[in-house]
Coordinates of C-alpha atoms in Angstrom, one line a residue:
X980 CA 97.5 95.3 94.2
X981 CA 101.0 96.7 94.7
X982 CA 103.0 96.0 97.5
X983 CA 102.6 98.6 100.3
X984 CA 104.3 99.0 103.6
X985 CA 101.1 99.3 105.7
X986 CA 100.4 95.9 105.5
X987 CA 103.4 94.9 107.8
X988 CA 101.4 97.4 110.2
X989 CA 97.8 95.6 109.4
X990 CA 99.6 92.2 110.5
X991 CA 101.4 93.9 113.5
X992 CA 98.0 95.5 114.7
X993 CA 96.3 91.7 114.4
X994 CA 98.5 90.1 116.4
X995 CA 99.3 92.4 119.0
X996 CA 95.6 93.7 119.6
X997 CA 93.9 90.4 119.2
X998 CA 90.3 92.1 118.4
X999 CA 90.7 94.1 121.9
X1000 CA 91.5 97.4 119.7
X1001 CA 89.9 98.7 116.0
X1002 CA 92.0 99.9 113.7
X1003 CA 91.1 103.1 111.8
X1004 CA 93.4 103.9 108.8
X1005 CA 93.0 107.7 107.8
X1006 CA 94.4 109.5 104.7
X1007 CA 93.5 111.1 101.6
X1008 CA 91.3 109.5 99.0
X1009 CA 92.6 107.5 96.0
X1010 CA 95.7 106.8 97.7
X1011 CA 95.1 103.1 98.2
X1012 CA 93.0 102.3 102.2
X1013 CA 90.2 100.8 100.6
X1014 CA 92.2 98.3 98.0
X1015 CA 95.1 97.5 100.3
X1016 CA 92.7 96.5 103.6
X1017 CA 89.9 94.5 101.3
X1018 CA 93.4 92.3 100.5
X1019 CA 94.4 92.0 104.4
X1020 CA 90.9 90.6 104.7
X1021 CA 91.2 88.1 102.0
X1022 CA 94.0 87.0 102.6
X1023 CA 94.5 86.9 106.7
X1024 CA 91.1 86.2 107.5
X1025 CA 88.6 83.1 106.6
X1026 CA 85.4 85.8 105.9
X1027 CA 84.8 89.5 106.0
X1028 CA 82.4 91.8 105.4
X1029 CA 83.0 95.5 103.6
X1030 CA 80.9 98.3 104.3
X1031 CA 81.1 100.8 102.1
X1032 CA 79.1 103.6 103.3
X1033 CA 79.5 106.0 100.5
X1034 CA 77.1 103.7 98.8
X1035 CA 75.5 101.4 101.8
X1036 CA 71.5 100.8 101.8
X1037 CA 69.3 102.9 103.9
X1038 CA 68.5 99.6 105.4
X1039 CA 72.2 98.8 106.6
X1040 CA 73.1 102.6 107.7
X1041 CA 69.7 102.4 110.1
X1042 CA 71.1 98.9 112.0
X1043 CA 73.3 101.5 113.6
X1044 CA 71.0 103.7 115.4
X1045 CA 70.1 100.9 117.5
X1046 CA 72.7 98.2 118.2
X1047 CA 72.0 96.9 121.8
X1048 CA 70.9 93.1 120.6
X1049 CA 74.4 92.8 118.7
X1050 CA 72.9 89.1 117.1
X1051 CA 70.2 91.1 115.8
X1052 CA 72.8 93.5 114.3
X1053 CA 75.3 90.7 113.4
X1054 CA 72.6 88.3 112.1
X1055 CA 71.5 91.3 109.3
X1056 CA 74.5 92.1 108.4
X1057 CA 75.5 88.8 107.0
X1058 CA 72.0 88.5 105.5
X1059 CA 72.5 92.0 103.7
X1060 CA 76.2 90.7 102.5
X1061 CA 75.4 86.8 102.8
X1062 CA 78.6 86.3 104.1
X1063 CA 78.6 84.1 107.1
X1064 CA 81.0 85.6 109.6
X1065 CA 83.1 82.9 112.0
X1066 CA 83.8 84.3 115.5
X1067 CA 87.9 85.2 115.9
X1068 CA 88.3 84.8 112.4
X1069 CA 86.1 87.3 110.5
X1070 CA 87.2 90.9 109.9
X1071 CA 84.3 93.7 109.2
X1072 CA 85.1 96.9 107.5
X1073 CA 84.0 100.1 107.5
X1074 CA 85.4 102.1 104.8
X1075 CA 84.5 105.9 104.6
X1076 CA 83.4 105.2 108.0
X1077 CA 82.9 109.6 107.7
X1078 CA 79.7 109.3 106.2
X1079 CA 78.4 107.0 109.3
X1080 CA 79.2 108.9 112.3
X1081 CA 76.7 106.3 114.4
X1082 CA 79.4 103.5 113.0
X1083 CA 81.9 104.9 114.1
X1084 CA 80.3 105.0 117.9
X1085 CA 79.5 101.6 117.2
X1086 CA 82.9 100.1 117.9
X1087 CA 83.3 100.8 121.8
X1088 CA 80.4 97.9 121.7
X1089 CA 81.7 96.0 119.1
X1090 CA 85.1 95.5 120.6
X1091 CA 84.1 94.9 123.6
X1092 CA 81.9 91.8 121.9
X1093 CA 84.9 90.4 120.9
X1094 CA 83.5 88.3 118.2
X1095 CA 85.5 89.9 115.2
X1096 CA 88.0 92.1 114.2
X1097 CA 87.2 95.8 112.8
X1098 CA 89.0 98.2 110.7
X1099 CA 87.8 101.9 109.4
X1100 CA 88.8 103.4 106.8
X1101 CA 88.5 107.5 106.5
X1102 CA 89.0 110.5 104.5
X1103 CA 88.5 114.2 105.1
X1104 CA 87.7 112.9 108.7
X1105 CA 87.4 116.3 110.6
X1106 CA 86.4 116.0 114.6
X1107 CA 84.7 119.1 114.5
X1108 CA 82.5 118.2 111.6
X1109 CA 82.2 114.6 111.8
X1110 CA 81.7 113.4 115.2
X1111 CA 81.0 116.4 117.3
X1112 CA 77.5 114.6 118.0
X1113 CA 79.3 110.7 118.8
X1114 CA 81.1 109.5 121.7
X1115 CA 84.5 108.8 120.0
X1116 CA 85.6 105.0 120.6
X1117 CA 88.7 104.9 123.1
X1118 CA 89.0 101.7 121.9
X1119 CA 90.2 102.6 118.2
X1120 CA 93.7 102.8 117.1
X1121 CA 94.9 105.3 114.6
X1122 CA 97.6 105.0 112.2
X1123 CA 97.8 107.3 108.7
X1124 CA 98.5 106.0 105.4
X1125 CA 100.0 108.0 102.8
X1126 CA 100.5 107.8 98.9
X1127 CA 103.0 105.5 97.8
X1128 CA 106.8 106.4 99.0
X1129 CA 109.6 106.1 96.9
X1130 CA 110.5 102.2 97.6
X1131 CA 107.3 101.1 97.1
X1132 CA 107.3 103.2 93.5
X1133 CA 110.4 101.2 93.4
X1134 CA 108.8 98.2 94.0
X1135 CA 106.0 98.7 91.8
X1136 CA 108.4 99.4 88.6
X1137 CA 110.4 96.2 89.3
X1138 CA 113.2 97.5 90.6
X1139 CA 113.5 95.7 94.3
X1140 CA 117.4 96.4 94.9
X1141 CA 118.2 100.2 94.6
X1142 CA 116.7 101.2 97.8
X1143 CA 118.2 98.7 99.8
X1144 CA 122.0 99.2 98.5
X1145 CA 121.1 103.4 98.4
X1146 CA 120.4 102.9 102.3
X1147 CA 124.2 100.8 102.7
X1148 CA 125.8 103.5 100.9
X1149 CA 124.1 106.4 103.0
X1150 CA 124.6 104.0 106.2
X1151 CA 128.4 103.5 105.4
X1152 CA 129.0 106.9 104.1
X1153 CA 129.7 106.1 100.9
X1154 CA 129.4 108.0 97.8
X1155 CA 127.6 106.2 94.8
X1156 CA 129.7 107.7 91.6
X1157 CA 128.2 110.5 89.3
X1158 CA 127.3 107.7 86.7
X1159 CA 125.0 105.7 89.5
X1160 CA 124.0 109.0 90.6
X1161 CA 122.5 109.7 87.4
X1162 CA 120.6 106.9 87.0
X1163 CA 119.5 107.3 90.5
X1164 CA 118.1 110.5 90.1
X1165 CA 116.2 110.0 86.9
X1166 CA 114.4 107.1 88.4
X1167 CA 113.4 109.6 91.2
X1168 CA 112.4 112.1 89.4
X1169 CA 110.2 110.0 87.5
X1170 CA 108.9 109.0 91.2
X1171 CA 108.4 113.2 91.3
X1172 CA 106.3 113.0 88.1
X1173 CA 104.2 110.1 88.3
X1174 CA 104.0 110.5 92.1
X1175 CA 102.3 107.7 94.4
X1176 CA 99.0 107.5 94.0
X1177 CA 98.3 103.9 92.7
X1178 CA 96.0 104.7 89.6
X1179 CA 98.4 107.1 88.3
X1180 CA 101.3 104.4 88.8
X1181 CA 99.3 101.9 87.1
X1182 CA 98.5 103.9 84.3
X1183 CA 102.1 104.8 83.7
X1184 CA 102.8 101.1 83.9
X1185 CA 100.4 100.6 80.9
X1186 CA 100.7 103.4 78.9
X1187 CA 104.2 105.1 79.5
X1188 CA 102.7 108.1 78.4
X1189 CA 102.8 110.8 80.7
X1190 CA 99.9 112.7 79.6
X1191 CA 97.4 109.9 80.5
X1192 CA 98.8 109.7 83.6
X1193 CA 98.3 113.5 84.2
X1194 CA 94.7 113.4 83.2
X1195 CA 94.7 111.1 86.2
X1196 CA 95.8 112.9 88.2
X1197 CA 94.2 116.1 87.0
X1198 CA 91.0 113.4 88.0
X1199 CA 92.0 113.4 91.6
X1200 CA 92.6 117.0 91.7
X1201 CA 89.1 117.1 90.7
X1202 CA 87.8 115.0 93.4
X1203 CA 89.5 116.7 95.7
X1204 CA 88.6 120.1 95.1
X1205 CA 85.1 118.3 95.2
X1206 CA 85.3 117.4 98.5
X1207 CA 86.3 120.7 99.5
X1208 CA 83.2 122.5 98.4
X1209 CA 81.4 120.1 100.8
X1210 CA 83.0 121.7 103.6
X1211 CA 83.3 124.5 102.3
X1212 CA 80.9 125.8 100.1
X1213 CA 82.1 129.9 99.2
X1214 CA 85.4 128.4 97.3
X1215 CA 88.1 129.0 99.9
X1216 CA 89.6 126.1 100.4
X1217 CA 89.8 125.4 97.2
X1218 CA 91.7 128.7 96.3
X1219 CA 94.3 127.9 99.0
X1220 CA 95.0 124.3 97.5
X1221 CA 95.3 125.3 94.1
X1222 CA 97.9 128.1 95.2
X1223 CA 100.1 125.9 97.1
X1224 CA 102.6 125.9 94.3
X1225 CA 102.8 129.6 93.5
X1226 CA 102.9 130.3 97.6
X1227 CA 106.0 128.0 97.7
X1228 CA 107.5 129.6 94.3
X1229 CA 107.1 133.3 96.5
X1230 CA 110.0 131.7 98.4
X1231 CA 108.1 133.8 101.2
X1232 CA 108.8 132.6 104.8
X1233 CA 105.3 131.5 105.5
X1234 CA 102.2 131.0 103.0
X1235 CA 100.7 134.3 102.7
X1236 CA 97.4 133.7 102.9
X1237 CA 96.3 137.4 102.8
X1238 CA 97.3 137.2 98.8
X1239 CA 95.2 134.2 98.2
X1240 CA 91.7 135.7 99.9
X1241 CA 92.4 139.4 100.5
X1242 CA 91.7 141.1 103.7
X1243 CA 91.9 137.9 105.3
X1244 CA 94.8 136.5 107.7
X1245 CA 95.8 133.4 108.6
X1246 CA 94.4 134.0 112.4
X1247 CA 90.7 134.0 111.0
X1248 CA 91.4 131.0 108.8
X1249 CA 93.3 128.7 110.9
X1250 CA 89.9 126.7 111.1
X1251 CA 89.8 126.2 106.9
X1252 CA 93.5 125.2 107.4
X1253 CA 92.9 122.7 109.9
X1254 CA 90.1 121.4 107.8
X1255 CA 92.5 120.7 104.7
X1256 CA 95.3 119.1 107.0
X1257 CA 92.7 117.0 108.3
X1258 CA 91.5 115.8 104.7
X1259 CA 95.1 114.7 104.3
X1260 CA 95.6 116.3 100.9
X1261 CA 98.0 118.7 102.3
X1262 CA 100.7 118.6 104.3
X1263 CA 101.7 121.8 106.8
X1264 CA 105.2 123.1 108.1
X1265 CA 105.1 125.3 111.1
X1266 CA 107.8 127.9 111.9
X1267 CA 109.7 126.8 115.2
X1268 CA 109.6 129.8 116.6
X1269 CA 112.8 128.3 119.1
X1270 CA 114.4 125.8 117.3
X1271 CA 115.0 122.5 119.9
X1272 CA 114.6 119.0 120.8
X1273 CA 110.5 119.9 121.3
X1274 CA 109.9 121.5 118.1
X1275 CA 106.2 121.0 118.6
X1276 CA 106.5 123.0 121.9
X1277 CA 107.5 125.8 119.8
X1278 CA 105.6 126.2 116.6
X1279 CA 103.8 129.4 115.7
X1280 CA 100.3 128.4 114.4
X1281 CA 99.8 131.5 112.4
X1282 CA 102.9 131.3 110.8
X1283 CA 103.4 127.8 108.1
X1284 CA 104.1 126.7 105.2
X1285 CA 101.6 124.1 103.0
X1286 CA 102.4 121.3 101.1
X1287 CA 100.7 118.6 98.5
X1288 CA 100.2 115.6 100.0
X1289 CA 102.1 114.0 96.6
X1290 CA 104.2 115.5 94.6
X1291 CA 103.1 113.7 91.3
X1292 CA 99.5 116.0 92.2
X1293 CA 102.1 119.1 93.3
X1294 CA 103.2 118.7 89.4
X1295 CA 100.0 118.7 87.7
X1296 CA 98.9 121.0 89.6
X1297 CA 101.7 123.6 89.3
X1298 CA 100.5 123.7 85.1
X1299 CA 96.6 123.3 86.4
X1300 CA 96.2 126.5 83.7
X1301 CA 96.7 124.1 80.8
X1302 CA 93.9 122.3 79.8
X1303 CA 96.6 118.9 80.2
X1304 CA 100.4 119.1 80.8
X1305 CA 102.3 118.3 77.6
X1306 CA 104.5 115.2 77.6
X1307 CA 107.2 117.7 76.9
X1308 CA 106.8 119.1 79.7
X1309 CA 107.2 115.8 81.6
X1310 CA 110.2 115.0 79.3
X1311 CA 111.8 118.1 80.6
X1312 CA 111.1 117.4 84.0
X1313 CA 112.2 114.3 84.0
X1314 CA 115.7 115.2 82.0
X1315 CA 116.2 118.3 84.2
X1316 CA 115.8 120.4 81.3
X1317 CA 113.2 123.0 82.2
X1318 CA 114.6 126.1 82.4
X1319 CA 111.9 127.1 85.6
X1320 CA 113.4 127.0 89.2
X1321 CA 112.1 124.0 90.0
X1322 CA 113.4 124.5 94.0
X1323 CA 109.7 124.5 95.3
X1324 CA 109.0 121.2 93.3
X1325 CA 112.0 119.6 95.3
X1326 CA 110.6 120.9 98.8
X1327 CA 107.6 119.6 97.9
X1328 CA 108.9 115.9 98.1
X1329 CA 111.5 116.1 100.7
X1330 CA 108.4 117.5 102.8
X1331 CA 106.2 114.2 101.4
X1332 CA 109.2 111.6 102.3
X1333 CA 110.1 113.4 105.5
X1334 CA 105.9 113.1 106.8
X1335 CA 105.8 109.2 105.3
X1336 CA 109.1 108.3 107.8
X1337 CA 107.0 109.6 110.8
X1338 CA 108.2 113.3 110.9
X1339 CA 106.4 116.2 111.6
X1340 CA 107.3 119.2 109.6
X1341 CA 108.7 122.5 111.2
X1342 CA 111.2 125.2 109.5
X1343 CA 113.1 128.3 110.6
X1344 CA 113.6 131.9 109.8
X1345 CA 115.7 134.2 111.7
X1346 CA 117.2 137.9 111.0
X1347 CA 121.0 137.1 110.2
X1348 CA 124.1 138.9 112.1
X1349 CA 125.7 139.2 108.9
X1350 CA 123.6 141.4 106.6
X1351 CA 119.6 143.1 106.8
X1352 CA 118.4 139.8 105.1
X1353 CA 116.0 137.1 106.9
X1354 CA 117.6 133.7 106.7
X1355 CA 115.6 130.6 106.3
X1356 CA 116.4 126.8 107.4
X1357 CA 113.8 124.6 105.2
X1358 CA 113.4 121.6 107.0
X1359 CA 114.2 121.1 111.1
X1360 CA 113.7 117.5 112.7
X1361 CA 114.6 115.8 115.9
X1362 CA 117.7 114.1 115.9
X1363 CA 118.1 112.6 119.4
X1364 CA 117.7 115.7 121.7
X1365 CA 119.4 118.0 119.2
X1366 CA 117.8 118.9 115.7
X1367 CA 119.0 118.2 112.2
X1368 CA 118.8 121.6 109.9
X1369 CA 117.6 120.7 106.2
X1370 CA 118.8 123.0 103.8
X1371 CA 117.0 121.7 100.2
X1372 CA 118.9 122.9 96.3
X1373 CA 118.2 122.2 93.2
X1374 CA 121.3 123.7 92.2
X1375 CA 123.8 126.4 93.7
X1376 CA 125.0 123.6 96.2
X1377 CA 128.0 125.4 96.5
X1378 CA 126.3 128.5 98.3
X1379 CA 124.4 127.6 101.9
X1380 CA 124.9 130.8 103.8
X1381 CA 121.3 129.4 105.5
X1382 CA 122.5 126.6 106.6
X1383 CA 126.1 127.6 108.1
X1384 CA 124.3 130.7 110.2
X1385 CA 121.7 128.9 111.1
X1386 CA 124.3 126.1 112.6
X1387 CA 126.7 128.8 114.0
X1388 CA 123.6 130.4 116.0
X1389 CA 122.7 127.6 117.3
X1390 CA 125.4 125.3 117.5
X1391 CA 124.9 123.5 120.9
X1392 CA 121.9 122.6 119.5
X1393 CA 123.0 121.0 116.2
X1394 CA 123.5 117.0 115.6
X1395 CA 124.2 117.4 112.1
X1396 CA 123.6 119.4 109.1
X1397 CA 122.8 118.4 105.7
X1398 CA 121.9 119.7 102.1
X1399 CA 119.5 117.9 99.9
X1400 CA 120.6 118.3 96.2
X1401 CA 121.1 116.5 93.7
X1402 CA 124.3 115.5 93.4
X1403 CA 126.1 112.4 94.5
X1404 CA 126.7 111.8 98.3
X1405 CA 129.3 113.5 99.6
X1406 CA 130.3 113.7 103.7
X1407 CA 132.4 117.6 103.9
X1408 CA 132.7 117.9 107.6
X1409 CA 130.2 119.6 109.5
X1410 CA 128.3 119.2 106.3
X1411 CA 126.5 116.0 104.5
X1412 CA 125.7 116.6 101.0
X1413 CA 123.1 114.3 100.8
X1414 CA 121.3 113.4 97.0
X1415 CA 117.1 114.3 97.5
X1416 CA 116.7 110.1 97.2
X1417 CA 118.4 109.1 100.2
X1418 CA 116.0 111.7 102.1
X1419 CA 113.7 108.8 103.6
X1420 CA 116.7 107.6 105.4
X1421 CA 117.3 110.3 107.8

């Protein structure tokens, strides 16, 4: 298993909770919930039991619809798994805990028990859908997981000292030298390529051939667009993920949705939207419609901007016409030699690094005082109670007419300003030029 960070949280929630709380861990599939809390259990706790409901017997999904002698319940459950479970010491989970609604309504009783510790796992867990017939649990935590961020890629390739002397040169202000800087940003944009779900990582690990990773990922994809037939059967959703790339390629100021489905807006579809955020496969800005300390006071629902929940599936599926992406396509990529503006690529994962450090994502557009043209900010996020503007280049660094008129409109409301390029680190007072990798530090 690779290291991952959520595992600190797993331990935290153990201690701190002491069985009085369940822990359900949400995100999208294949990015690592089931592996990563099957390992917590072997290793932090003397037995456990796994439920897997997307493949549990008729017999153990029906020991849910009546759980009020709980050493019945308990008693069948380690006859079904033969696993004897020890009181305080035994963890039992629940993984695609979607699939069992009455499981899920199980825990208020279960915790309350006390006799063992519980942890869900779920994917395209939608309220609306899922549990609109189940008295949600007040005694369940919730905490998301995400695909693999950039130090644990870093991690995962062997490399366990980049991040950490990256993060004292960003702290310290410090620029790293062009040469550093190269070999800094061809290690990330491999991160780009590859992207964090853990089978594509391990098959670049054994192969180190690019094209069996993207038929990996191309795999995903798949099961994605799978799932999103299941909730919605006429296609839709599955049109809007696949044009995710091309919408952010428009450079528009908001996905257009109206150019994906015609004669449809974003006000009758706001439902289908919600229903891809909440599979996690997508990640979604919102225009701040007054840019402030409470930027979620002030977003505009109608009006965002989507994201792919990982940037390595935001590649393959920006070339989704070809029946596989070409290594040389990958080689380019990876050697900044493709000749497409690769700008949108770029947003893609500064939105996926700024959502794994906790924050949520909101840009700006506003008509400038200079000139007929609508300016836009990319990024906005809370920086004490001021805001931090995010202006994001893959080249022309030298140009941010954004960013400046956005900073002189608002300017009591500024903390600081920086541009994500990729160029070494540079602080040029009121501006930090900041390379895309030292992103997650912000």
């Amino acid at each position: 298993m690779f290291k991952r960070k959520i595992y600190d949280k797993l331990l935290a929630w153990k201690a701190e909770s002491d069985g009085h709380t369940a822990l359900l861990i949400e995100g999208a599939r294949r990015i690592g919930k089931s592996t990563v809390v099957e390992a917590f259990a072997q290793n932090e706790y003397e037995s456990y039991i796994l439920i897997d409901f997307s493949i549990a017997s008729k017999a153990v999904r029906e020991l849910f619809e009546d759980i009020s002698d709980l050493n019945y319940f308990f008693l069948q459950l380690q006859l079904q798994y033969h696993v004897d479970l020890v009181e305080r010491k035994s963890l039992i989970i629940f993984d695609e805990v979607q699939l069992c609604p009455l499981a899920r309504q199980a825990i208020k009783h279960l915790v309350k028990d006390h006799r063992y510790d519980y942890i869900e796992t779920g994917s395209l867990i939608s309220i609306k859908r899922n549990v609109k017939s189940i008295l949600i649990p007040s005694e369940e935590r919730r905490i998301n997981m995400y695909p693999m961020d950039y130090e644990e890629f870093l991690w995962a390739i062997g490399d366990q000292a980049s991040y950490g002397l990256t993060k004292k040169c960003f702290e310290q202000g410090m620029s790293l030298g062009q040469q550093t800087n190269r070999k800094l940003l061809r290690t990330f944009r491999l991160y780009m390529l590859v992207g964090g779900m853990p089978q594509a990582v391990s098959e670049y690990l054994k192969t180190n051939n690019f094209r069996k990773v993207d038929l990996v990922k191309r795999d995903i994809l798949k099961l994605y667009e799978d799932d999103f037939k299941k909730i919605d059967p006429t296609g839709r959703i599955s049109l809007l993920f696949d044009s995710i790339p091309a919408q952010l390629n428009k450079n528009a100021s908001r996905y257009q949705v109206s150019s994906v489905l015609p004669g449809s807006r974003a006000d009758d579809l706001l439902k289908l939207i919600t229903e891809m955020v909440d599979s996690k496969t997508v990640l979604i800005s919102y225009h701040a419609t007054d840019p402030n300390a409470g930027l979620s006071a002030n977003k505009d629902l109608s009006q965002f901007k989507l994201f792919v929940c990982d940037t390595g599936l935001f590649t393959t599926l920006m070339f989704k016409d070809r029946e596989f992406t070409e290594n040389v396509i990958y080689e380019k990529l990876l050697n900044d030699k493709l000749s497409a503006n690769l700008g949108y690529l770029y947003e893609n994962v500064v939105a996926q690094m700024l959502t794994a450090t906790g924050n949520d994502l909101f840009y700006h557009t506003f008509q400038s005082d200079e000139s007929t043209h609508k300016r836009e900010v990319d990024f906005l996020i809370a920086c004490r109670n001021k805001i931090c503007p995010i202006e994001v280049k893959s080249s022309g660094y030298k140009t941010h007419v954004s960013l400046d008129e956005f900073c002189q409109k608002y300017s009591n409301r500024v903390f600081a300003r920086y541009l994500v390029y990729t160029k070494d680190y540079i602080r040029d007072d009121p501006i930090t030029y900041l390379p895309v990798y030292m992103v997650p530090f912000l």
